[in-house]
Amino acid sequence: MPQQHAPVPEVELAVSLAAEAKLAEPGCPCPAAVGFHGLGQKLLFQAERRYAELDGRRLVLRPETTRGLPAQGFTAMTFFGDWPASAWAQLREDDSWDSGDTQGALYRWEKDHWRRVKATEADEQYGPWYRGDGSIGAIVHSFGGGYSAQSVILPLDPQSKAPVPRLARRADGGQRLFVLASTSLPTGHLFVLGNDSQNPRRDIPCVERFSPGAETGTLEALPLPPQPPPRLEWRSLAARSPNDAYVAGVLADPPEHMGPTVSYLAHFDGTTWSLLDVPAGLWGPEVSVAEDGTLWILNDTPDANPALSVAFSSQLLRRAPSGDWAQVRLRTPSGPVGADVIISHVFVHGSVVWFAGFTKAQRDRVLVWTTAPMDAMLTIPP
């Protein structure tokens, strides 16, 4: 039976400072107006309405990359697809970090500019559905109340005749999963995480898996430890291959961790889901997996001084392919990154890991680090 780890050893990770951005409004640990976007080999870093592209060993502001996008009133929720043949962007109507329920629009890149395709509804969030044949579709979630009871998978090419997956249904025709997250692989495999709505008296976390070209998926309940707290919260999903997928979360007594909590991590090996050892004390974990199988978990931790304007800190955990855990501290050539820095994003792009964060004292100043060597640091003005 997997165990809850005691405190894990600390290690330092050598990183380069890649960028510094000044925000027009203060950041937070999960600012939707700050983040990384992967478009195949292309990497973008977003700071509100400004976008920097990775060019060799430096980030460079490239206004032409965003030609056709609104200059005011909209920020990106996501970019997805493959640059430049099939690149898509979903924007929303304002840049407040808590504005996921505002309306926006879907755009497609065409030769040298973004073309507006359609308006998107409130609470509607697009994500990629890679079809395995080089084409791309979308999985569209309507996140109301923290989950999506109406998620739709659709082709983005209206001429496409290929089969389109459909999520499992209940006997009354409603969607069986209350969807929390999804991830799609270039191979055409799709993982969808949620709670089984067929049993409304108990939260049963499940994953529905789709193979390339399949219209129906395989719905599987995730394993749970003996006598767990009743709800799996703060779930996060990541996959490196069809045989290497992860779900991280916290088993807790609702509401919002007011009762006892148990850290949770499950792994899919291509055949079955199984529980893994995981450090105790997870609070709001976000999981990422690198090309070599290294697992990264970004964890929010409550602050000892709740009187501060930011009453939490961040913890960066790394699980090596061997299964060994470590708590990671970033170190630049000029010295270690201070303990007052809150890491808000971890993004894996190829074999390189990117981090973004800010200090408690300067929430409007975002810093970007990377495990790749960089020739220069980019300064992004507000």
PDB file of N, CA and C in Angstrom, residues 9 36 42 75 137 149 176 196-197 234 254 317 349 379 382:
ATOM      1  N   PRO A   9      13.585  15.285   1.165  1.00  0.00           N
ATOM      2  CA  PRO A   9      14.832  16.060   1.158  1.00  0.00           C
ATOM      3  C   PRO A   9      14.755  17.234   0.190  1.00  0.00           C
ATOM      4  N   PHE A  36       2.276  30.137 -19.755  1.00  0.00           N
ATOM      5  CA  PHE A  36       3.006  29.609 -20.902  1.00  0.00           C
ATOM      6  C   PHE A  36       2.025  28.900 -21.831  1.00  0.00           C
ATOM      7  N   LYS A  42       6.654  25.727 -30.936  1.00  0.00           N
ATOM      8  CA  LYS A  42       6.656  27.141 -30.571  1.00  0.00           C
ATOM      9  C   LYS A  42       6.223  27.309 -29.117  1.00  0.00           C
ATOM     10  N   THR A  75      -7.729  39.120 -23.090  1.00  0.00           N
ATOM     11  CA  THR A  75      -6.501  38.379 -22.837  1.00  0.00           C
ATOM     12  C   THR A  75      -6.731  36.922 -23.188  1.00  0.00           C
ATOM     13  N   GLY A 137      -8.826  18.785 -33.273  1.00  0.00           N
ATOM     14  CA  GLY A 137     -10.166  19.187 -32.898  1.00  0.00           C
ATOM     15  C   GLY A 137     -10.097  19.874 -31.548  1.00  0.00           C
ATOM     16  N   ALA A 149     -20.685  19.701 -16.700  1.00  0.00           N
ATOM     17  CA  ALA A 149     -21.679  18.652 -16.930  1.00  0.00           C
ATOM     18  C   ALA A 149     -22.030  18.534 -18.403  1.00  0.00           C
ATOM     19  N   ARG A 176     -22.247  11.360 -18.136  1.00  0.00           N
ATOM     20  CA  ARG A 176     -21.976  10.606 -16.913  1.00  0.00           C
ATOM     21  C   ARG A 176     -20.908  11.267 -16.046  1.00  0.00           C
ATOM     22  N   ASP A 196     -18.067  10.510 -11.242  1.00  0.00           N
ATOM     23  CA  ASP A 196     -19.145   9.724 -11.832  1.00  0.00           C
ATOM     24  C   ASP A 196     -20.479  10.223 -11.284  1.00  0.00           C
ATOM     25  N   SER A 197     -21.277  10.868 -12.131  1.00  0.00           N
ATOM     26  CA  SER A 197     -22.556  11.421 -11.686  1.00  0.00           C
ATOM     27  C   SER A 197     -23.630  10.357 -11.541  1.00  0.00           C
ATOM     28  N   TRP A 234      -9.225  19.330  -5.810  1.00  0.00           N
ATOM     29  CA  TRP A 234      -8.050  19.921  -6.439  1.00  0.00           C
ATOM     30  C   TRP A 234      -7.357  18.923  -7.359  1.00  0.00           C
ATOM     31  N   PRO A 254     -15.284  17.705   2.765  1.00  0.00           N
ATOM     32  CA  PRO A 254     -15.761  19.015   2.332  1.00  0.00           C
ATOM     33  C   PRO A 254     -16.355  19.767   3.527  1.00  0.00           C
ATOM     34  N   LEU A 317       7.675  20.184  -5.898  1.00  0.00           N
ATOM     35  CA  LEU A 317       8.074  18.803  -5.654  1.00  0.00           C
ATOM     36  C   LEU A 317       8.447  18.130  -6.963  1.00  0.00           C
ATOM     37  N   HIS A 349       8.060  21.926 -21.648  1.00  0.00           N
ATOM     38  CA  HIS A 349       8.049  22.085 -23.104  1.00  0.00           C
ATOM     39  C   HIS A 349       9.227  21.309 -23.659  1.00  0.00           C
ATOM     40  N   THR A 379      13.003  41.985 -20.499  1.00  0.00           N
ATOM     41  CA  THR A 379      12.182  42.824 -19.630  1.00  0.00           C
ATOM     42  C   THR A 379      10.916  43.205 -20.383  1.00  0.00           C
ATOM     43  N   PRO A 382       4.808  47.070 -18.585  1.00  0.00           N
ATOM     44  CA  PRO A 382       3.359  46.934 -18.428  1.00  0.00           C
ATOM     45  C   PRO A 382       2.617  47.456 -19.648  1.00  0.00           C
TER      46      PRO A 382
END
